[in-house]
Amino acid sequence: MSRAQRKKDKDRFRSRPEAVETPKVQPRRPGPRGWSSYGAGESTIVEMAPEWRGTTVQVCGLWPFSVGSGTPMVGVPVGRNIMTGATLCCDPISWFQRANLISNPSMFVLGKPGLGKSTITRRMATGLSGYGVQPFILGDLKPDYVDLVEALGGQVISLGRGQGHLNVLDPGQASEELDRLPAEARTKLVADIHGRRLTMVTALLTIMRSAPVSDREETILDRALKVLDERHQGTPVLSDLLKCVQDAPEAVRQVALDRGSLTRYQEVTDHLEASLIGLVGGGRLGETFSRPTTTPMKRDRPVVFDVSGIDDTEMDLQAAVLLACWSTGFATINLSHALADAGLEPRRHYFVILDELWRALRAGHGMVDRVDALTRLNRQRGVGMAMISHTMSDLMSLPSEEDRSKAKGFVERSGMVVCGGLPRAEMPMLSSVIPFSLAEQEMLGSWQDPPAWDSHSGTESAPPGRGKFLVKVGGRPGIPVQVQLTEAEKSINDTNKLWHSVSRTGTVPGAGDAEERFGAADPVEENTG
């Protein structure tokens, strides 16, 4: 192509009008709630997407789209976080042993009656039994734990007037296992047995007198127990201890400071002898502690002491039986650990439940020291503990300031504090032990409000705080949780069995048989005016 021809073509291209681009039409798309035009059916409510929860092994194909919850997932599944809906796993042993979230495997439960204190404790006991931990309920007053222990294949020991006896001088299975232990371990166990005997005898005397035992009387009992071990064949009972004091052996007379005078010895031991006679011969405490133990406690299965046969009006007997059950339980745990330390048995862990703590603390002056002495033993040796009471006022209503300070320490030393519905007046006392925010205080106060009434059906709904708890660990924000029971648990968590049958106002299955035996009930006239 010639130069002129190329120039001609170039000029012709430049003179051509520019092409007009056709605008692109964007496709119409619906909004987040659907088509927004008239009659298009825009949704006013968007349902949440279904959610599933699983381990990283189960949902590994979805990783990293699985989201972890903000609450601990170590321990017994208790329920769902009220705020987030995430599952909360919680118990004092798992949080101490596996998660290292608390420094002491103990728990203090506070809450008004009927809101589920025993329920959350039963849930933890059930879950821990699956981990191989043995639940020990050392005194069930209602009873709340008998059905659970029976379902777990455990041992139920009934105590009360005419229902069984518990010898506070009985070392239990320790007498059978002492010969298996090495010399050093045997010496420690014998010393522990002696200390627990002395603690229990002085505690029973304190309850009988409503006053503490004197230093001299405690020394006399200490020496009399040692003489009794040397002279008595078999397991002694309280009547044997009384006879030892009455016989006035030389070792006992020396610590009684009788100055060589039998008359002076009798004067010194007169009050002590009278109190021991009260324990042996009946009195307020009956014969519960005066005879050999009816059912020895075992250490390789769940155990509950059923003391529901003791009436609530017998406060002294309830407190004495609770202390005796606690002493027996901790003695059994100590024996188990001694055998495990010697390599004779596998290591067992225990979850000890001390329910209705306030009853024992109110039995008399000095009872706080007795409880503290029992609960401190072996606390850090494979034993998780749950102490249950209603309110801080129960602990702060003790007569002496010294007892109140020690009882307050039970809450302060607990690894975790689980609070149900509490009166708003309790908040200052509770916050003096563990810091609670204003929102947490308001939450606990709202949970103790009474349920609403249905005027049409004549019934009331469940209390707003039933099954709701706030788990506190130190100064950390509390975790609000709603306890959720499985169908299998509901049958063993029914504490209103005595109210299931309706008397005269309703129809009960099998009522015809009752009418045949006792006669039909008179009709109730209804006022329709």
Short mmCIF file of N, CA and C in Angstrom, two decimals, residues 221-326:
data_model
loop_
_atom_site.label_atom_id
_atom_site.label_comp_id
_atom_site.label_asym_id
_atom_site.label_seq_id
_atom_site.Cartn_x
_atom_site.Cartn_y
_atom_site.Cartn_z
N LEU A 221 -12.04 -36.59 128.56
CA LEU A 221 -12.57 -37.45 127.51
C LEU A 221 -11.46 -37.98 126.62
N ASP A 222 -10.48 -37.14 126.32
CA ASP A 222 -9.37 -37.57 125.49
C ASP A 222 -8.62 -38.73 126.14
N ARG A 223 -8.32 -38.60 127.42
CA ARG A 223 -7.60 -39.66 128.11
C ARG A 223 -8.47 -40.90 128.31
N ALA A 224 -9.77 -40.71 128.55
CA ALA A 224 -10.67 -41.85 128.73
C ALA A 224 -10.80 -42.67 127.44
N LEU A 225 -10.81 -42.01 126.29
CA LEU A 225 -10.88 -42.72 125.02
C LEU A 225 -9.62 -43.55 124.79
N LYS A 226 -8.47 -43.03 125.18
CA LYS A 226 -7.23 -43.79 125.02
C LYS A 226 -7.22 -45.01 125.95
N VAL A 227 -7.68 -44.83 127.18
CA VAL A 227 -7.75 -45.96 128.10
C VAL A 227 -8.75 -47.00 127.60
N LEU A 228 -9.84 -46.54 127.02
CA LEU A 228 -10.86 -47.45 126.51
C LEU A 228 -10.31 -48.30 125.37
N ASP A 229 -9.49 -47.70 124.51
CA ASP A 229 -8.89 -48.46 123.40
C ASP A 229 -7.94 -49.54 123.91
N GLU A 230 -7.28 -49.26 125.02
CA GLU A 230 -6.33 -50.22 125.56
C GLU A 230 -7.03 -51.39 126.26
N ARG A 231 -8.15 -51.12 126.88
CA ARG A 231 -8.79 -52.13 127.72
C ARG A 231 -9.94 -52.85 127.06
N HIS A 232 -10.63 -52.19 126.14
CA HIS A 232 -11.86 -52.75 125.60
C HIS A 232 -11.57 -53.64 124.41
N GLN A 233 -12.26 -54.77 124.34
CA GLN A 233 -12.17 -55.69 123.23
C GLN A 233 -13.33 -55.43 122.27
N GLY A 234 -13.02 -55.24 121.00
CA GLY A 234 -14.07 -54.95 120.03
C GLY A 234 -14.32 -53.46 119.90
N THR A 235 -15.48 -53.14 119.35
CA THR A 235 -15.84 -51.74 119.12
C THR A 235 -16.63 -51.20 120.30
N PRO A 236 -16.14 -50.16 120.99
CA PRO A 236 -16.87 -49.62 122.15
C PRO A 236 -18.06 -48.78 121.72
N VAL A 237 -18.96 -48.54 122.65
CA VAL A 237 -20.08 -47.62 122.47
C VAL A 237 -20.02 -46.58 123.58
N LEU A 238 -20.93 -45.63 123.56
CA LEU A 238 -20.88 -44.53 124.53
C LEU A 238 -21.06 -45.02 125.97
N SER A 239 -21.82 -46.09 126.15
CA SER A 239 -21.97 -46.62 127.52
C SER A 239 -20.64 -47.13 128.06
N ASP A 240 -19.78 -47.67 127.19
CA ASP A 240 -18.44 -48.10 127.62
C ASP A 240 -17.59 -46.90 128.00
N LEU A 241 -17.72 -45.79 127.28
CA LEU A 241 -16.99 -44.58 127.65
C LEU A 241 -17.48 -44.04 128.98
N LEU A 242 -18.77 -44.07 129.21
CA LEU A 242 -19.32 -43.63 130.49
C LEU A 242 -18.79 -44.48 131.63
N LYS A 243 -18.76 -45.78 131.44
CA LYS A 243 -18.26 -46.67 132.50
C LYS A 243 -16.78 -46.42 132.76
N CYS A 244 -16.02 -46.11 131.70
CA CYS A 244 -14.60 -45.82 131.90
C CYS A 244 -14.41 -44.59 132.77
N VAL A 245 -15.23 -43.55 132.54
CA VAL A 245 -15.13 -42.34 133.36
C VAL A 245 -15.56 -42.64 134.79
N GLN A 246 -16.59 -43.46 134.96
CA GLN A 246 -17.07 -43.79 136.31
C GLN A 246 -16.07 -44.65 137.08
N ASP A 247 -15.34 -45.52 136.39
CA ASP A 247 -14.38 -46.39 137.07
C ASP A 247 -13.16 -45.64 137.58
N ALA A 248 -12.95 -44.43 137.10
CA ALA A 248 -11.85 -43.57 137.57
C ALA A 248 -10.49 -44.26 137.46
N PRO A 249 -10.06 -44.64 136.26
CA PRO A 249 -8.71 -45.21 136.12
C PRO A 249 -7.65 -44.15 136.43
N GLU A 250 -6.48 -44.61 136.79
CA GLU A 250 -5.43 -43.72 137.25
C GLU A 250 -5.05 -42.68 136.19
N ALA A 251 -4.99 -43.10 134.92
CA ALA A 251 -4.61 -42.17 133.86
C ALA A 251 -5.63 -41.03 133.73
N VAL A 252 -6.89 -41.34 133.92
CA VAL A 252 -7.92 -40.31 133.83
C VAL A 252 -7.90 -39.42 135.06
N ARG A 253 -7.66 -40.00 136.23
CA ARG A 253 -7.61 -39.21 137.45
C ARG A 253 -6.46 -38.20 137.43
N GLN A 254 -5.38 -38.56 136.78
CA GLN A 254 -4.24 -37.64 136.71
C GLN A 254 -4.60 -36.36 135.95
N VAL A 255 -5.27 -36.50 134.80
CA VAL A 255 -5.61 -35.30 134.03
C VAL A 255 -6.79 -34.57 134.64
N ALA A 256 -7.57 -35.25 135.50
CA ALA A 256 -8.68 -34.58 136.18
C ALA A 256 -8.20 -33.77 137.37
N LEU A 257 -6.92 -33.93 137.75
CA LEU A 257 -6.34 -33.19 138.88
C LEU A 257 -7.14 -33.41 140.16
N ASP A 258 -7.34 -34.69 140.49
CA ASP A 258 -8.12 -34.99 141.70
C ASP A 258 -7.31 -34.88 142.97
N ARG A 259 -5.97 -34.66 142.84
CA ARG A 259 -5.07 -34.50 144.00
C ARG A 259 -5.11 -35.72 144.91
N GLY A 260 -5.34 -36.90 144.32
CA GLY A 260 -5.35 -38.12 145.12
C GLY A 260 -6.64 -38.38 145.85
N SER A 261 -7.64 -37.58 145.61
CA SER A 261 -8.92 -37.73 146.32
C SER A 261 -9.98 -38.20 145.34
N LEU A 262 -10.58 -39.38 145.61
CA LEU A 262 -11.64 -39.89 144.75
C LEU A 262 -12.87 -38.99 144.82
N THR A 263 -13.11 -38.42 146.01
CA THR A 263 -14.25 -37.52 146.15
C THR A 263 -14.10 -36.30 145.24
N ARG A 264 -12.89 -35.76 145.19
CA ARG A 264 -12.64 -34.61 144.31
C ARG A 264 -12.82 -35.02 142.85
N TYR A 265 -12.37 -36.21 142.49
CA TYR A 265 -12.52 -36.69 141.11
C TYR A 265 -13.99 -36.77 140.74
N GLN A 266 -14.81 -37.30 141.64
CA GLN A 266 -16.23 -37.41 141.36
C GLN A 266 -16.89 -36.04 141.22
N GLU A 267 -16.41 -35.08 141.99
CA GLU A 267 -16.95 -33.73 141.87
C GLU A 267 -16.56 -33.10 140.52
N VAL A 268 -15.33 -33.35 140.10
CA VAL A 268 -14.86 -32.79 138.84
C VAL A 268 -15.62 -33.38 137.66
N THR A 269 -15.88 -34.68 137.70
CA THR A 269 -16.51 -35.37 136.57
C THR A 269 -18.02 -35.49 136.71
N ASP A 270 -18.60 -34.87 137.73
CA ASP A 270 -20.04 -35.02 137.97
C ASP A 270 -20.86 -34.51 136.79
N HIS A 271 -20.56 -33.32 136.33
CA HIS A 271 -21.31 -32.73 135.22
C HIS A 271 -21.10 -33.53 133.93
N LEU A 272 -19.87 -33.94 133.68
CA LEU A 272 -19.57 -34.73 132.49
C LEU A 272 -20.30 -36.06 132.53
N GLU A 273 -20.31 -36.70 133.68
CA GLU A 273 -20.99 -37.99 133.81
C GLU A 273 -22.48 -37.85 133.55
N ALA A 274 -23.08 -36.79 134.07
CA ALA A 274 -24.51 -36.57 133.86
C ALA A 274 -24.83 -36.37 132.38
N SER A 275 -23.97 -35.66 131.68
CA SER A 275 -24.20 -35.42 130.25
C SER A 275 -24.07 -36.72 129.46
N LEU A 276 -23.07 -37.56 129.81
CA LEU A 276 -22.91 -38.83 129.12
C LEU A 276 -24.09 -39.76 129.39
N ILE A 277 -24.64 -39.70 130.57
CA ILE A 277 -25.83 -40.51 130.88
C ILE A 277 -26.99 -40.07 129.98
N GLY A 278 -27.08 -38.75 129.72
CA GLY A 278 -28.12 -38.26 128.83
C GLY A 278 -27.97 -38.79 127.42
N LEU A 279 -26.72 -38.96 126.97
CA LEU A 279 -26.50 -39.51 125.63
C LEU A 279 -26.81 -40.99 125.57
N VAL A 280 -26.53 -41.70 126.65
CA VAL A 280 -26.71 -43.15 126.66
C VAL A 280 -28.15 -43.54 126.94
N GLY A 281 -28.80 -42.80 127.83
CA GLY A 281 -30.12 -43.21 128.29
C GLY A 281 -31.28 -42.61 127.54
N GLY A 282 -31.05 -41.87 126.48
CA GLY A 282 -32.15 -41.28 125.73
C GLY A 282 -32.05 -39.78 125.74
N GLY A 283 -33.04 -39.12 126.36
CA GLY A 283 -33.04 -37.67 126.39
C GLY A 283 -33.40 -37.08 125.03
N ARG A 284 -32.95 -35.86 124.79
CA ARG A 284 -33.31 -35.17 123.55
C ARG A 284 -32.76 -35.87 122.31
N LEU A 285 -31.60 -36.49 122.46
CA LEU A 285 -30.98 -37.15 121.31
C LEU A 285 -31.38 -38.61 121.18
N GLY A 286 -32.23 -39.09 122.09
CA GLY A 286 -32.72 -40.46 121.99
C GLY A 286 -31.61 -41.49 122.11
N GLU A 287 -31.80 -42.63 121.50
CA GLU A 287 -30.83 -43.72 121.55
C GLU A 287 -30.10 -43.90 120.23
N THR A 288 -30.11 -42.86 119.40
CA THR A 288 -29.52 -42.96 118.07
C THR A 288 -28.04 -43.28 118.14
N PHE A 289 -27.33 -42.75 119.16
CA PHE A 289 -25.87 -42.90 119.24
C PHE A 289 -25.43 -43.85 120.34
N SER A 290 -26.36 -44.55 120.97
CA SER A 290 -26.02 -45.34 122.15
C SER A 290 -25.80 -46.82 121.85
N ARG A 291 -26.04 -47.24 120.60
CA ARG A 291 -25.93 -48.66 120.27
C ARG A 291 -24.98 -48.85 119.09
N PRO A 292 -24.59 -50.09 118.81
CA PRO A 292 -23.71 -50.33 117.66
C PRO A 292 -24.35 -49.87 116.35
N THR A 293 -23.50 -49.52 115.41
CA THR A 293 -23.96 -49.03 114.12
C THR A 293 -24.79 -50.10 113.40
N THR A 294 -25.96 -49.69 112.95
CA THR A 294 -26.87 -50.64 112.28
C THR A 294 -26.36 -51.02 110.90
N THR A 295 -25.99 -50.02 110.09
CA THR A 295 -25.55 -50.27 108.71
C THR A 295 -24.20 -49.60 108.50
N PRO A 296 -23.12 -50.37 108.46
CA PRO A 296 -21.80 -49.78 108.23
C PRO A 296 -21.73 -49.13 106.84
N MET A 297 -21.01 -48.04 106.74
CA MET A 297 -20.88 -47.30 105.49
C MET A 297 -19.81 -47.94 104.61
N LYS A 298 -20.07 -47.98 103.30
CA LYS A 298 -19.11 -48.52 102.34
C LYS A 298 -18.44 -47.37 101.59
N ARG A 299 -17.26 -47.62 101.06
CA ARG A 299 -16.46 -46.56 100.45
C ARG A 299 -16.35 -46.67 98.94
N ASP A 300 -16.93 -47.71 98.33
CA ASP A 300 -16.74 -47.95 96.90
C ASP A 300 -18.00 -47.73 96.09
N ARG A 301 -18.97 -46.97 96.62
CA ARG A 301 -20.21 -46.73 95.91
C ARG A 301 -20.87 -45.46 96.45
N PRO A 302 -21.83 -44.89 95.73
CA PRO A 302 -22.55 -43.72 96.27
C PRO A 302 -23.28 -44.08 97.56
N VAL A 303 -23.30 -43.11 98.49
CA VAL A 303 -23.94 -43.34 99.79
C VAL A 303 -24.77 -42.12 100.16
N VAL A 304 -25.95 -42.36 100.72
CA VAL A 304 -26.77 -41.29 101.27
C VAL A 304 -27.26 -41.70 102.65
N PHE A 305 -27.14 -40.80 103.61
CA PHE A 305 -27.72 -40.99 104.94
C PHE A 305 -29.11 -40.36 104.93
N ASP A 306 -30.14 -41.19 104.97
CA ASP A 306 -31.51 -40.71 104.95
C ASP A 306 -31.95 -40.41 106.38
N VAL A 307 -32.02 -39.14 106.73
CA VAL A 307 -32.43 -38.73 108.07
C VAL A 307 -33.75 -37.98 108.00
N SER A 308 -34.54 -38.25 106.95
CA SER A 308 -35.82 -37.55 106.79
C SER A 308 -36.84 -37.97 107.84
N GLY A 309 -36.60 -39.08 108.54
CA GLY A 309 -37.52 -39.51 109.58
C GLY A 309 -37.46 -38.67 110.84
N ILE A 310 -36.49 -37.78 110.95
CA ILE A 310 -36.39 -36.91 112.12
C ILE A 310 -37.22 -35.66 111.87
N ASP A 311 -38.14 -35.38 112.77
CA ASP A 311 -39.04 -34.24 112.60
C ASP A 311 -38.27 -32.93 112.68
N ASP A 312 -38.78 -31.93 111.94
CA ASP A 312 -38.12 -30.63 111.92
C ASP A 312 -38.14 -29.92 113.27
N THR A 313 -39.06 -30.33 114.14
CA THR A 313 -39.10 -29.71 115.47
C THR A 313 -37.96 -30.18 116.36
N GLU A 314 -37.34 -31.30 116.02
CA GLU A 314 -36.23 -31.84 116.81
C GLU A 314 -34.91 -31.30 116.25
N MET A 315 -34.69 -30.02 116.44
CA MET A 315 -33.52 -29.36 115.87
C MET A 315 -32.23 -29.93 116.42
N ASP A 316 -32.20 -30.21 117.71
CA ASP A 316 -30.97 -30.72 118.32
C ASP A 316 -30.61 -32.10 117.76
N LEU A 317 -31.61 -32.96 117.62
CA LEU A 317 -31.35 -34.30 117.10
C LEU A 317 -30.91 -34.23 115.64
N GLN A 318 -31.53 -33.36 114.86
CA GLN A 318 -31.12 -33.19 113.47
C GLN A 318 -29.66 -32.76 113.37
N ALA A 319 -29.30 -31.75 114.16
CA ALA A 319 -27.92 -31.26 114.11
C ALA A 319 -26.93 -32.33 114.54
N ALA A 320 -27.27 -33.08 115.59
CA ALA A 320 -26.37 -34.12 116.08
C ALA A 320 -26.20 -35.23 115.04
N VAL A 321 -27.28 -35.64 114.40
CA VAL A 321 -27.20 -36.70 113.40
C VAL A 321 -26.40 -36.22 112.19
N LEU A 322 -26.62 -34.98 111.77
CA LEU A 322 -25.86 -34.45 110.64
C LEU A 322 -24.36 -34.47 110.93
N LEU A 323 -23.98 -34.02 112.12
CA LEU A 323 -22.56 -34.03 112.48
C LEU A 323 -22.00 -35.44 112.51
N ALA A 324 -22.77 -36.38 113.04
CA ALA A 324 -22.30 -37.76 113.10
C ALA A 324 -22.14 -38.34 111.69
N CYS A 325 -23.08 -38.00 110.80
CA CYS A 325 -22.96 -38.49 109.42
C CYS A 325 -21.74 -37.89 108.74
N TRP A 326 -21.50 -36.60 108.96
CA TRP A 326 -20.34 -35.95 108.36
C TRP A 326 -19.05 -36.58 108.86
#
